């Protein structure tokens, strides 16, 4: 990658840092303001990346110069915005010292973060403070970075040995994931089939227009994560950094989940337990080094959740509505299943906002639902400023005007979400007559039966796969009980209406494979935490009991909706990743409550001992997943340190690597320029884009000789210079023109015209 490419790769990182400094709330009483700033910055950066692709795609300008110009303009605009916003750290040393005190005290869950007197110091600067745009940009970013360093120093001074162990484990896991993500070539199965080929098609044609293909998922599956990959593809000219998108999403999940824990009343230890459980869950650890999309969707859904929880305590401002709309749109554009949780969260947010709007301005702040005033002492029914800009003394509207503003804010959320996901849905509707794609997509994954018995059986099978363990007798016994019970209520346990494709229940899901590994430890703790939060929320969080119960109800409701809407499949655990990320804060809160009661009793209770054992086992599971997980591991056969590039790419199907390279070499030797593709719905297309690329890095001209898109006919086989095939030889021979020579091995073949 060139020096210019490295500079462009740094642009999103720079934007994120600058936007965090710009969007970090200054008002007192905001829970974990630094993490909220990161959430807002990530959402704005994500929306910019998506809309850049949509706009330039509509202009047939998906090119490196166009993307480079867009990012330069964006960085310049953000820099100007940061410079215009006067930061207390720049103008006056006295204010800087006050601000530094706030940052030092605002450690994760530390006591100073809850001190309203310190929080007030983070407000706007004095009116006579001079505006220094150039130095303010540097000072604002420097203050942000210094603040994080000070928080780390404060943590090191005040943390217990257990807290340091939790934090150290999380940090080690994240850094090891980064090493694996940088060293391993993309080798996820679905990425070979449709995630990465769609990126290559966009680069080759310079637009988002659909293309003829035999793999409908290349055009029907929401492309939000692939939009982010497109930026890296154009900047670097390859896929060396593709794994970093999911790695960054994993960081986002940790930040959002720990903030959710804090919003629900969890202190520093509860937040660290949440991060520990999430980071050491094998599914999270493995996907963080992958080009899958589940972790990206989970991160956007978690951003929506933490924003919704803010809306339970105070009236939302413009920034809140825009951010929540962005989170909703990005979730929908990445993986529509994430809306199963985001939808109920939005409903909770809307109801809370209406309730706050109807409260009189001077009403008492505390209520059984757990709604409290902000740290400035304002009642929830009064005017709630945008926490980015600080407090204000203006009285707010009352009565009908407040309700109207709330309705308007809700409509703004939907408008922003529609702006993000709308263009893709419009293309789907124009192509297939339905925003959710063709019938084969709408019928393959969603449940086709919704009677109580069928939903119950589906839920039990999903639960069995999610909680699978290496104990084979336990797996066999519970599976047999589920199948016997299914037949007893009149439901075939393999009914195609509730089972994906031709798959057969049960399947082993305990092995650390990124596509199907179970999460029994984190899942069990989350289940217990949700049950206690619903039944006895004050036992976990006395000060946020109402909010905790409401949040737990939404999470449980989302899981129930998932089992009623999504068919069981062997890879269903990764589809549940968004729900797991939202549920782990409940586990962190419950574990902390158990440990707190043990400390108060002065003895080691059975429950506390069990919790410590589960945490240790979770750490072991995370270490084993990173060490021996599939298809990227640190040690053993297939290690990222010892395995060659192409062997790494084909770890899922090692028997194919020589066949693909053999066919590609023959086609390249023929000097073919236009190459036809013959493949089936689940075949690998991405290797052809790499193996047939020109020496100067230009994409080959690959055209499909089959098409499942009714209005986009395939290319004429006689119009190509060569044909490459995957799958049955008979299908390839059917499409090869008469007189051409076919060479075939087991899975891969090629055909060339007669020499002239």
XYZ file of C-alpha atoms in Angstrom:
756
model
C 0.000 0.000 0.000
C 1.302 3.456 -0.909
C 1.983 6.291 1.504
C -1.101 8.046 0.166
C -3.113 4.923 0.905
C -1.920 4.887 4.511
C -2.893 8.536 4.868
C -6.366 7.795 3.569
C -6.724 4.824 5.917
C -5.898 7.203 8.762
C -8.727 9.543 7.708
C -11.562 7.581 9.380
C -9.484 7.263 12.561
C -8.753 10.983 12.575
C -12.411 11.743 11.967
C -13.414 9.531 14.863
C -10.982 11.255 17.249
C -11.997 14.750 16.150
C -15.696 13.951 16.312
C -15.310 12.433 19.762
C -13.795 15.698 20.947
C -16.597 17.614 19.230
C -19.578 15.501 20.270
C -18.565 14.541 23.791
C -21.284 16.014 26.048
C -20.292 18.815 28.391
C -23.435 18.952 30.521
C -23.343 17.606 34.047
C -25.015 14.332 34.889
C -24.304 12.512 31.616
C -23.274 8.937 32.307
C -19.881 7.984 30.827
C -19.639 11.090 28.615
C -16.421 9.984 26.909
C -17.994 6.744 25.742
C -21.082 8.615 24.619
C -18.803 10.854 22.592
C -17.247 7.818 20.925
C -20.707 6.376 20.191
C -21.866 9.596 18.571
C -18.622 9.940 16.624
C -18.841 6.359 15.364
C -22.434 6.854 14.238
C -21.671 10.072 12.371
C -18.594 8.543 10.755
C -20.626 5.482 9.771
C -23.405 7.579 8.260
C -20.871 9.633 6.327
C -19.210 6.476 4.994
C -22.574 5.027 3.934
C -23.897 8.186 2.307
C -20.585 8.698 0.511
C -21.000 5.292 -1.094
C -24.632 5.980 -1.969
C -23.986 9.415 -3.497
C -20.859 8.464 -5.422
C -22.472 5.196 -6.473
C -25.394 7.108 -7.958
C -22.862 9.217 -9.876
C -20.952 6.145 -11.131
C -17.947 7.479 -9.218
C -16.911 4.691 -6.850
C -13.259 5.512 -7.435
C -10.248 6.250 -5.271
C -9.963 9.954 -6.239
C -13.642 10.556 -5.464
C -13.433 8.829 -2.080
C -10.188 10.604 -1.217
C -11.761 13.985 -1.992
C -14.860 13.141 0.052
C -12.802 12.222 3.105
C -10.586 15.288 2.817
C -13.652 17.528 2.722
C -15.162 15.672 5.667
C -11.996 15.947 7.765
C -11.710 19.629 6.909
C -15.320 20.255 7.913
C -14.931 18.404 11.200
C -11.726 20.293 11.946
C -13.465 23.613 11.376
C -16.351 22.516 13.591
C -13.979 21.540 16.391
C -12.175 24.851 16.033
C -15.401 26.842 16.232
C -16.423 25.111 19.418
C -14.472 26.806 22.161
C -12.979 24.230 24.470
C -12.289 25.150 28.084
C -8.916 23.447 27.809
C -7.562 25.995 25.332
C -8.390 29.561 26.400
C -7.547 29.632 30.072
C -5.222 27.639 32.216
C -7.576 27.892 35.149
C -10.426 26.379 33.217
C -8.016 23.789 31.845
C -7.081 22.798 35.375
C -10.727 22.464 36.336
C -11.412 20.403 33.266
C -8.426 18.164 33.999
C -9.863 17.490 37.430
C -13.097 16.360 35.858
C -11.307 14.050 33.463
C -9.240 12.546 36.250
C -12.350 11.836 38.278
C -14.412 10.474 35.428
C -12.872 7.017 35.460
C -15.090 4.057 34.645
C -17.471 3.711 37.528
C -15.183 5.702 39.828
C -16.742 7.791 42.586
C -15.629 11.195 41.214
C -17.589 10.602 37.995
C -20.816 10.862 39.979
C -19.864 14.059 41.759
C -22.152 16.821 40.457
C -19.738 19.496 41.536
C -17.070 18.062 39.299
C -19.557 17.507 36.504
C -20.513 21.150 36.531
C -16.955 22.075 35.725
C -17.324 20.473 32.322
C -19.770 23.089 31.133
C -19.068 25.865 28.618
C -16.234 28.357 29.159
C -16.748 31.843 30.462
C -18.419 34.231 28.072
C -15.302 36.365 27.759
C -13.026 33.454 26.838
C -11.334 34.162 23.500
C -12.013 31.910 20.529
C -8.840 30.408 19.106
C -9.890 28.032 16.305
C -6.502 26.650 15.290
C -5.198 26.065 18.779
C -8.619 24.943 19.995
C -8.590 21.983 17.610
C -5.250 20.815 18.947
C -6.199 21.614 22.516
C -9.542 19.840 22.258
C -8.026 16.658 20.903
C -5.125 16.885 23.334
C -7.541 17.326 26.233
C -9.466 14.277 25.072
C -6.347 12.112 24.869
C -4.982 13.508 28.118
C -8.302 12.785 29.757
C -8.140 9.144 28.790
C -4.559 8.939 30.063
C -5.566 10.527 33.348
C -8.477 8.142 33.698
C -6.100 5.237 33.167
C -3.758 6.607 35.813
C -6.640 7.018 38.248
C -7.738 3.462 37.541
C -4.285 2.082 38.227
C -4.192 3.893 41.561
C -7.640 2.926 42.796
C -8.493 -0.420 41.200
C -8.513 -3.635 43.188
C -6.502 -6.653 42.130
C -9.609 -8.285 40.697
C -10.502 -5.204 38.678
C -6.997 -5.022 37.276
C -7.192 -8.678 36.308
C -10.498 -8.128 34.520
C -9.235 -5.047 32.685
C -5.922 -6.688 31.792
C -7.673 -9.723 30.350
C -9.928 -7.568 28.201
C -6.987 -5.515 26.941
C -4.951 -8.633 26.165
C -7.829 -10.213 24.242
C -8.387 -7.056 22.191
C -4.690 -6.737 21.316
C -4.382 -10.398 20.359
C -7.441 -10.027 18.156
C -5.766 -7.066 16.478
C -2.681 -9.149 15.722
C -4.780 -11.942 14.228
C -6.901 -9.490 12.243
C -3.806 -7.919 10.696
C -1.966 -11.171 9.963
C -4.809 -13.359 8.667
C -6.157 -13.078 5.152
C -9.980 -12.990 4.913
C -11.169 -16.602 4.898
C -14.771 -16.522 6.086
C -16.992 -18.812 3.988
C -19.780 -16.311 3.332
C -17.220 -13.629 2.538
C -15.817 -15.810 -0.239
C -19.316 -16.264 -1.634
C -20.950 -12.850 -1.417
C -19.588 -10.361 1.179
C -16.334 -9.617 -0.643
C -17.421 -10.314 -4.245
C -20.030 -7.547 -3.992
C -17.253 -5.113 -3.010
C -15.247 -6.183 -6.052
C -18.254 -5.748 -8.339
C -18.748 -2.198 -7.064
C -15.082 -1.373 -7.693
C -15.127 -2.929 -11.163
C -18.278 -1.162 -12.361
C -17.897 2.040 -10.347
C -21.521 2.037 -9.229
C -24.032 0.244 -6.996
C -26.159 -0.964 -9.887
C -27.184 -4.610 -9.549
C -25.532 -7.141 -11.820
C -26.460 -10.554 -13.218
C -25.381 -13.243 -10.767
C -26.133 -16.804 -9.758
C -25.592 -15.847 -6.096
C -28.600 -13.757 -5.122
C -27.090 -12.816 -1.731
C -24.603 -10.593 -3.534
C -27.427 -8.147 -4.253
C -30.237 -9.009 -1.824
C -28.490 -9.036 1.571
C -28.155 -5.562 3.205
C -24.693 -4.152 2.396
C -23.944 -1.850 5.344
C -20.765 -3.608 6.489
C -19.578 -4.023 2.901
C -19.961 -0.269 2.360
C -17.341 0.194 5.071
C -15.113 -2.431 3.457
C -15.385 -0.595 0.137
C -13.571 2.401 1.604
C -10.667 0.214 2.736
C -10.642 -1.638 -0.586
C -10.219 1.588 -2.538
C -7.692 3.068 -0.113
C -5.421 0.021 0.029
C -6.068 -1.661 -3.309
C -6.647 -4.997 -1.553
C -8.096 -6.736 1.477
C -5.192 -6.528 3.926
C -7.183 -4.397 6.387
C -10.652 -5.835 5.816
C -10.684 -7.700 9.141
C -10.310 -4.407 11.012
C -13.923 -3.424 10.384
C -15.216 -6.217 12.604
C -12.382 -5.655 15.082
C -13.403 -2.023 15.430
C -17.024 -3.147 15.790
C -15.941 -5.364 18.667
C -14.402 -2.332 20.391
C -17.659 -0.480 19.805
C -19.632 -3.319 21.399
C -17.414 -3.199 24.499
C -17.778 0.564 24.876
C -21.541 0.572 24.341
C -22.181 -2.459 26.553
C -20.169 -1.063 29.454
C -21.955 2.272 29.135
C -25.290 0.449 29.231
C -24.143 -1.193 32.456
C -23.270 2.202 33.911
C -26.618 3.656 32.827
C -28.400 0.832 34.637
C -26.580 1.628 37.863
C -23.468 -0.517 37.565
C -20.224 0.727 39.034
C -16.712 0.156 37.794
C -16.580 -3.529 38.697
C -19.927 -4.258 37.028
C -18.725 -2.533 33.871
C -15.460 -4.467 33.886
C -17.317 -7.755 34.365
C -19.521 -6.843 31.398
C -16.490 -6.124 29.231
C -14.770 -9.307 30.443
C -17.738 -11.565 29.672
C -18.256 -10.020 26.264
C -14.601 -10.026 25.240
C -14.027 -13.649 26.271
C -17.156 -15.000 24.564
C -15.734 -17.185 21.755
C -18.215 -15.934 19.150
C -17.158 -12.330 19.803
C -13.443 -13.139 19.908
C -13.582 -15.035 16.613
C -15.797 -12.612 14.737
C -13.574 -9.707 15.775
C -10.936 -11.017 13.341
C -13.363 -11.812 10.522
C -15.067 -10.223 7.531
C -18.465 -11.398 8.710
C -21.071 -8.736 9.488
C -22.736 -9.852 12.736
C -20.465 -7.883 15.051
C -20.978 -4.709 13.015
C -24.749 -5.090 13.319
C -24.426 -5.799 17.046
C -22.340 -2.648 17.533
C -24.939 -0.428 15.838
C -27.735 -2.061 17.856
C -25.778 -1.493 21.084
C -25.330 2.167 20.138
C -29.097 2.425 19.751
C -29.613 0.783 23.153
C -27.345 3.152 25.050
C -28.986 6.163 23.402
C -32.432 4.841 24.307
C -31.417 4.493 27.948
C -30.410 8.155 27.949
C -33.944 8.917 26.818
C -35.439 7.222 29.885
C -33.963 9.869 32.188
C -34.171 13.126 30.282
C -35.817 14.802 27.343
C -33.968 14.126 24.117
C -32.336 16.928 22.196
C -31.634 17.266 18.496
C -28.306 15.464 18.782
C -29.975 12.528 20.531
C -32.654 12.145 17.871
C -30.140 12.351 15.037
C -27.848 9.806 16.697
C -30.688 7.394 17.426
C -31.902 7.648 13.844
C -28.387 6.981 12.599
C -28.066 3.897 14.817
C -31.408 2.584 13.580
C -30.576 3.151 9.932
C -27.104 1.639 10.188
C -28.505 -1.440 11.948
C -31.125 -1.917 9.247
C -28.571 -1.429 6.469
C -26.158 -3.950 8.011
C -28.449 -6.774 9.140
C -32.216 -6.444 9.313
C -32.428 -8.980 12.145
C -30.935 -6.332 14.408
C -34.181 -4.399 14.100
C -35.828 -7.125 16.171
C -34.157 -5.456 19.147
C -33.943 -1.885 17.890
C -37.686 -1.761 17.195
C -38.744 -2.456 20.815
C -35.993 -0.135 22.023
C -37.425 2.693 19.924
C -40.877 1.969 21.324
C -39.494 2.176 24.863
C -37.747 5.432 24.013
C -40.882 6.950 22.520
C -43.033 6.012 25.503
C -40.454 7.382 27.930
C -40.205 10.626 25.997
C -43.979 11.037 25.963
C -44.119 10.379 29.684
C -41.430 12.967 30.341
C -43.142 15.445 28.044
C -46.396 15.202 29.953
C -44.810 15.844 33.337
C -45.161 19.417 34.579
C -41.973 21.440 34.628
C -41.770 21.531 38.416
C -42.743 17.946 39.106
C -40.843 15.807 41.563
C -37.965 14.066 39.817
C -38.127 10.561 41.285
C -40.755 8.036 40.315
C -41.227 4.258 40.439
C -40.047 3.878 36.857
C -36.603 4.972 37.878
C -36.679 8.282 36.012
C -34.447 10.808 37.759
C -33.553 14.416 37.126
C -30.352 15.378 35.449
C -27.316 16.232 37.550
C -28.026 19.947 37.163
C -31.195 19.365 39.194
C -33.731 19.928 36.427
C -36.957 17.979 36.512
C -37.448 15.536 33.642
C -40.533 17.372 32.430
C -38.704 20.654 31.972
C -36.513 21.845 29.144
C -33.699 19.401 28.469
C -30.894 20.932 26.459
C -28.729 19.014 24.092
C -26.042 17.645 26.423
C -23.437 18.491 23.822
C -23.938 22.208 24.309
C -24.355 22.361 28.073
C -27.144 23.537 30.357
C -29.431 26.488 29.808
C -31.779 28.477 31.953
C -34.517 28.877 29.378
C -37.855 27.453 30.433
C -39.145 24.698 28.248
C -42.487 24.299 26.519
C -45.246 22.611 28.429
C -48.291 20.474 27.759
C -49.291 19.904 24.165
C -46.196 21.633 22.802
C -43.953 19.183 24.633
C -45.877 16.223 23.267
C -45.707 17.729 19.778
C -41.938 18.113 20.128
C -41.658 14.499 21.226
C -43.671 13.314 18.233
C -41.520 15.480 15.999
C -38.375 13.980 17.502
C -39.692 10.465 16.884
C -40.425 11.331 13.264
C -36.910 12.752 12.941
C -35.467 9.444 14.157
C -37.406 7.589 11.472
C -36.463 10.149 8.824
C -32.752 9.825 9.542
C -33.009 6.030 9.539
C -34.857 6.118 6.212
C -32.183 8.389 4.761
C -29.514 5.826 5.614
C -31.264 2.622 4.540
C -33.759 4.069 2.052
C -31.598 4.054 -1.105
C -30.816 0.349 -0.742
C -34.470 -0.510 -0.068
C -35.465 1.545 -3.117
C -33.115 -0.468 -5.326
C -34.466 -3.714 -3.864
C -38.036 -2.624 -4.516
C -37.262 -1.545 -8.066
C -35.498 -4.835 -8.799
C -37.733 -7.344 -7.005
C -40.973 -5.490 -6.314
C -40.445 -5.770 -2.547
C -38.076 -3.904 -0.176
C -37.015 -7.187 1.451
C -35.908 -8.771 -1.800
C -37.096 -11.770 -3.801
C -39.430 -14.458 -2.410
C -36.604 -16.980 -2.014
C -34.927 -14.648 0.470
C -38.112 -13.724 2.314
C -39.073 -17.385 2.701
C -35.703 -18.990 3.467
C -34.810 -17.345 6.791
C -38.047 -15.950 8.322
C -40.441 -18.339 10.070
C -43.312 -19.541 7.904
C -45.331 -20.828 10.873
C -46.306 -18.733 13.861
C -48.617 -20.995 15.845
C -47.588 -21.289 19.517
C -46.431 -24.895 19.245
C -44.172 -24.190 16.264
C -42.702 -21.081 17.894
C -42.038 -23.032 21.102
C -40.244 -25.802 19.247
C -38.199 -23.267 17.298
C -37.255 -21.460 20.516
C -36.168 -24.698 22.191
C -34.000 -25.685 19.242
C -32.405 -22.230 19.068
C -31.754 -22.369 22.801
C -30.257 -25.842 22.542
C -27.792 -24.688 19.875
C -26.954 -21.453 21.727
C -26.228 -23.245 25.015
C -24.409 -26.250 23.544
C -21.438 -27.636 25.481
C -18.717 -30.226 24.809
C -20.670 -32.708 26.973
C -21.999 -35.047 24.284
C -24.403 -36.984 26.578
C -25.980 -33.719 27.695
C -26.335 -32.542 24.101
C -27.864 -35.808 22.961
C -30.236 -36.031 25.922
C -31.615 -32.506 25.625
C -31.933 -32.776 21.853
C -33.842 -36.030 22.174
C -36.160 -34.475 24.735
C -36.820 -31.499 22.449
C -37.610 -33.729 19.475
C -39.872 -35.988 21.518
C -41.663 -32.983 22.963
C -42.011 -31.482 19.501
C -43.765 -34.558 18.201
C -45.950 -34.627 21.310
C -47.347 -31.182 20.468
C -47.818 -32.088 16.806
C -44.774 -30.356 15.288
C -42.210 -32.095 13.122
C -38.814 -31.084 14.610
C -37.435 -30.896 11.055
C -40.409 -29.012 9.585
C -39.135 -26.908 6.659
C -41.455 -24.071 7.698
C -39.392 -23.596 10.864
C -36.036 -24.979 9.679
C -33.614 -23.301 7.302
C -32.992 -25.045 3.986
C -32.281 -28.748 4.235
C -30.559 -28.582 7.614
C -31.301 -31.164 10.299
C -31.528 -30.516 14.040
C -29.434 -31.003 16.175
C -25.869 -30.039 15.284
C -22.820 -29.718 17.555
C -22.125 -26.034 18.193
C -19.602 -26.044 21.020
C -16.441 -26.065 18.901
C -14.906 -22.552 18.515
C -15.921 -21.944 14.919
C -16.757 -18.337 14.052
C -19.992 -19.303 12.290
C -21.656 -21.468 14.909
C -19.883 -21.547 18.296
C -22.263 -21.529 21.261
C -22.127 -19.130 24.222
C -23.379 -21.149 27.221
C -21.475 -19.191 29.879
C -22.306 -15.625 28.871
C -25.776 -16.747 27.810
C -26.536 -18.449 31.117
C -25.342 -15.462 33.159
C -27.357 -13.110 30.963
C -30.425 -15.317 31.397
C -30.072 -15.256 35.178
C -29.402 -11.526 35.157
C -32.502 -10.884 33.048
C -34.669 -13.010 35.339
C -33.488 -11.187 38.464
C -33.810 -7.805 36.738
C -37.425 -8.552 35.881
C -38.384 -10.069 39.234
C -36.264 -8.142 41.745
C -34.523 -5.234 39.996
C -33.757 -3.365 43.237
C -31.616 -6.276 44.317
C -29.287 -5.505 41.414
C -29.651 -1.759 40.993
C -31.609 0.041 43.714
C -31.236 3.440 42.077
C -32.232 2.379 38.556
C -34.762 -0.354 39.261
C -37.407 0.904 36.842
C -35.008 1.461 33.966
C -33.355 -1.902 34.619
C -36.673 -3.755 34.528
C -37.748 -1.949 31.365
C -34.445 -2.686 29.617
C -34.497 -6.339 30.663
C -38.050 -6.614 29.365
C -36.979 -5.254 25.987
C -34.027 -7.655 25.755
C -36.149 -10.660 26.705
C -38.839 -9.512 24.297
C -36.279 -9.238 21.500
C -35.108 -12.807 22.100
C -38.700 -14.050 22.085
C -39.390 -12.144 18.863
C -36.233 -13.593 17.334
C -37.354 -17.151 18.011
C -40.782 -16.342 16.575
C -39.393 -14.740 13.418
C -36.134 -16.531 12.494
C -35.929 -20.210 11.579
C -33.536 -22.503 13.368
C -30.294 -23.065 11.477
C -26.858 -24.467 12.368
C -25.385 -20.961 12.080
C -28.107 -19.327 14.138
C -25.832 -18.437 17.037
C -24.133 -15.694 15.073
C -27.537 -14.278 14.151
C -28.170 -13.928 17.903
C -24.993 -11.962 18.483
C -26.815 -8.622 18.638
C -29.076 -9.969 21.412
C -26.102 -11.365 23.325
C -24.306 -8.010 23.263
C -27.441 -6.286 24.593
C -27.979 -8.941 27.281
C -24.452 -9.181 28.711
C -24.827 -5.923 30.731
C -27.569 -7.700 32.697
C -25.086 -10.463 33.460
C -22.461 -7.947 34.541
C -24.894 -6.244 36.907
C -26.011 -9.521 38.472
C -22.479 -10.843 38.919
C -21.456 -7.590 40.572
C -24.463 -7.786 42.898
C -23.507 -11.332 43.921
C -19.920 -10.301 44.619
C -21.110 -7.248 46.504
C -23.335 -9.327 48.775
C -20.459 -11.706 49.418
C -18.229 -8.834 50.466
C -20.969 -7.436 52.687
C -21.485 -10.783 54.382
C -17.772 -11.204 54.935
C -17.804 -14.758 53.662
C -17.611 -16.662 50.421
C -21.107 -17.703 49.426
C -21.838 -20.642 47.158
C -23.253 -18.321 44.503
C -20.167 -16.114 44.588
C -17.857 -19.112 44.302
C -19.845 -20.366 41.356
C -19.670 -16.952 39.695
C -15.890 -16.798 40.082
C -15.632 -20.291 38.598
C -17.781 -19.284 35.637
C -15.669 -16.170 35.038
C -12.490 -18.241 35.097
C -14.033 -20.717 32.673
C -15.094 -17.850 30.418
C -11.521 -16.589 30.353
C -10.319 -20.079 29.436
C -12.922 -20.294 26.654
C -11.763 -16.966 25.225
C -8.116 -17.989 25.309
C -8.864 -21.319 23.624
C -10.971 -19.582 20.963
C -8.125 -17.236 20.068
C -5.518 -19.993 20.261
C -7.303 -22.814 18.451
C -10.443 -21.219 16.964
C -11.393 -21.757 13.364
C -10.620 -20.587 10.740
C -8.059 -18.191 12.278
C -5.859 -19.314 15.139
C -2.603 -18.526 16.839
C -1.140 -22.017 17.237
C -1.403 -25.401 15.575
C -2.253 -26.263 11.988
C -3.473 -23.152 10.206
C -1.705 -20.724 12.544
C -1.593 -17.150 11.256
C 2.150 -17.162 11.965
C 3.066 -20.234 9.927
C 0.428 -20.652 7.207
C 0.959 -19.262 3.704
C -1.434 -16.685 2.285
C -3.415 -18.915 -0.040
C -3.517 -21.772 2.410
C -5.010 -19.346 4.935
C -7.622 -18.169 2.458
C -8.695 -21.752 1.791
C -8.654 -23.153 5.321
C -12.387 -23.804 5.029
C -11.838 -25.869 1.886
C -8.115 -26.718 1.595
C -8.792 -29.186 -1.208
C -9.845 -26.311 -3.474
C -6.738 -24.117 -3.302
C -4.687 -25.958 -5.946
C -7.712 -26.292 -8.232
C -8.490 -22.569 -8.189
C -4.865 -21.624 -8.816
C -4.516 -24.232 -11.566
C -7.553 -22.929 -13.450
C -6.627 -19.277 -12.945
C -3.096 -19.874 -14.261
C -4.420 -21.467 -17.425
C -6.868 -18.629 -18.052
C -4.238 -15.949 -17.437
C -1.865 -17.716 -19.809
C -4.513 -17.481 -22.546
C -4.541 -13.659 -22.246
C -8.309 -13.721 -21.763
C -9.765 -10.309 -20.905
C -13.488 -11.027 -20.532
C -14.096 -14.105 -18.385
C -17.389 -15.879 -17.799
C -18.421 -17.314 -14.403
C -20.345 -20.557 -13.910
C -21.242 -21.183 -10.272
C -24.015 -22.106 -7.853
C -25.600 -20.148 -5.016
C -23.079 -21.176 -2.337
C -19.889 -21.349 -4.405
C -16.818 -19.189 -3.888
C -16.461 -16.294 -6.292
C -13.985 -14.096 -4.449
C -10.837 -16.151 -5.268
C -11.393 -15.445 -8.968
C -11.256 -11.692 -8.314
C -7.845 -12.118 -6.704
C -6.320 -14.760 -8.948
C -7.420 -13.145 -12.227
C -6.480 -9.576 -11.261
C -4.073 -7.790 -13.610
C -0.440 -7.408 -12.622
C -1.049 -3.706 -12.011
C -3.906 -4.517 -9.601
C -6.826 -3.746 -11.901
C -9.942 -5.840 -11.435
C -10.654 -8.490 -14.071
C -13.781 -8.308 -16.201
C -15.862 -11.119 -14.744
C -19.388 -11.684 -16.038
C -21.960 -14.240 -14.923
C -23.221 -16.823 -17.409
C -26.196 -17.526 -15.120
C -28.512 -15.084 -13.395
C -31.209 -15.396 -10.751
C -32.288 -11.793 -11.332
C -35.238 -11.896 -13.729
C -34.570 -8.518 -15.320
C -30.813 -8.937 -15.648
C -29.977 -11.634 -18.188
C -26.599 -13.369 -18.049
C -23.849 -12.774 -20.552
C -23.748 -14.768 -23.767
C -21.082 -17.516 -23.407
C -19.834 -16.723 -26.902
C -19.054 -13.135 -25.813
C -16.303 -14.146 -23.370
C -12.691 -15.127 -23.905
C -12.632 -17.865 -21.267
C -14.904 -19.528 -18.711
C -14.140 -20.569 -15.133
C -16.444 -22.968 -13.328
C -17.100 -24.173 -9.793
C -19.457 -26.967 -8.869
C -20.692 -29.842 -11.056
C -18.976 -30.359 -14.392
C -22.357 -31.001 -16.037
C -23.528 -27.452 -15.338
C -20.319 -26.059 -16.766
C -20.514 -28.231 -19.891
C -24.100 -27.101 -20.475
C -23.017 -23.480 -20.857
C -19.708 -23.897 -22.695
C -20.022 -23.151 -26.442
C -19.521 -25.980 -28.898
C -15.933 -26.580 -29.877
C -14.436 -25.168 -26.683
C -12.009 -27.245 -24.629
C -13.052 -28.068 -21.069
C -10.558 -29.014 -18.398
C -11.932 -30.108 -15.030
C -10.768 -31.389 -11.710
C -12.961 -32.291 -8.760
C -14.630 -28.932 -7.999
C -13.071 -26.382 -10.363
C -12.721 -26.249 -14.105
C -12.160 -23.897 -17.006
C -12.973 -23.722 -20.698
C -11.101 -22.024 -23.547
C -12.114 -21.393 -27.133
C -10.291 -23.198 -29.965
C -6.988 -21.616 -30.893
C -6.923 -19.683 -34.125
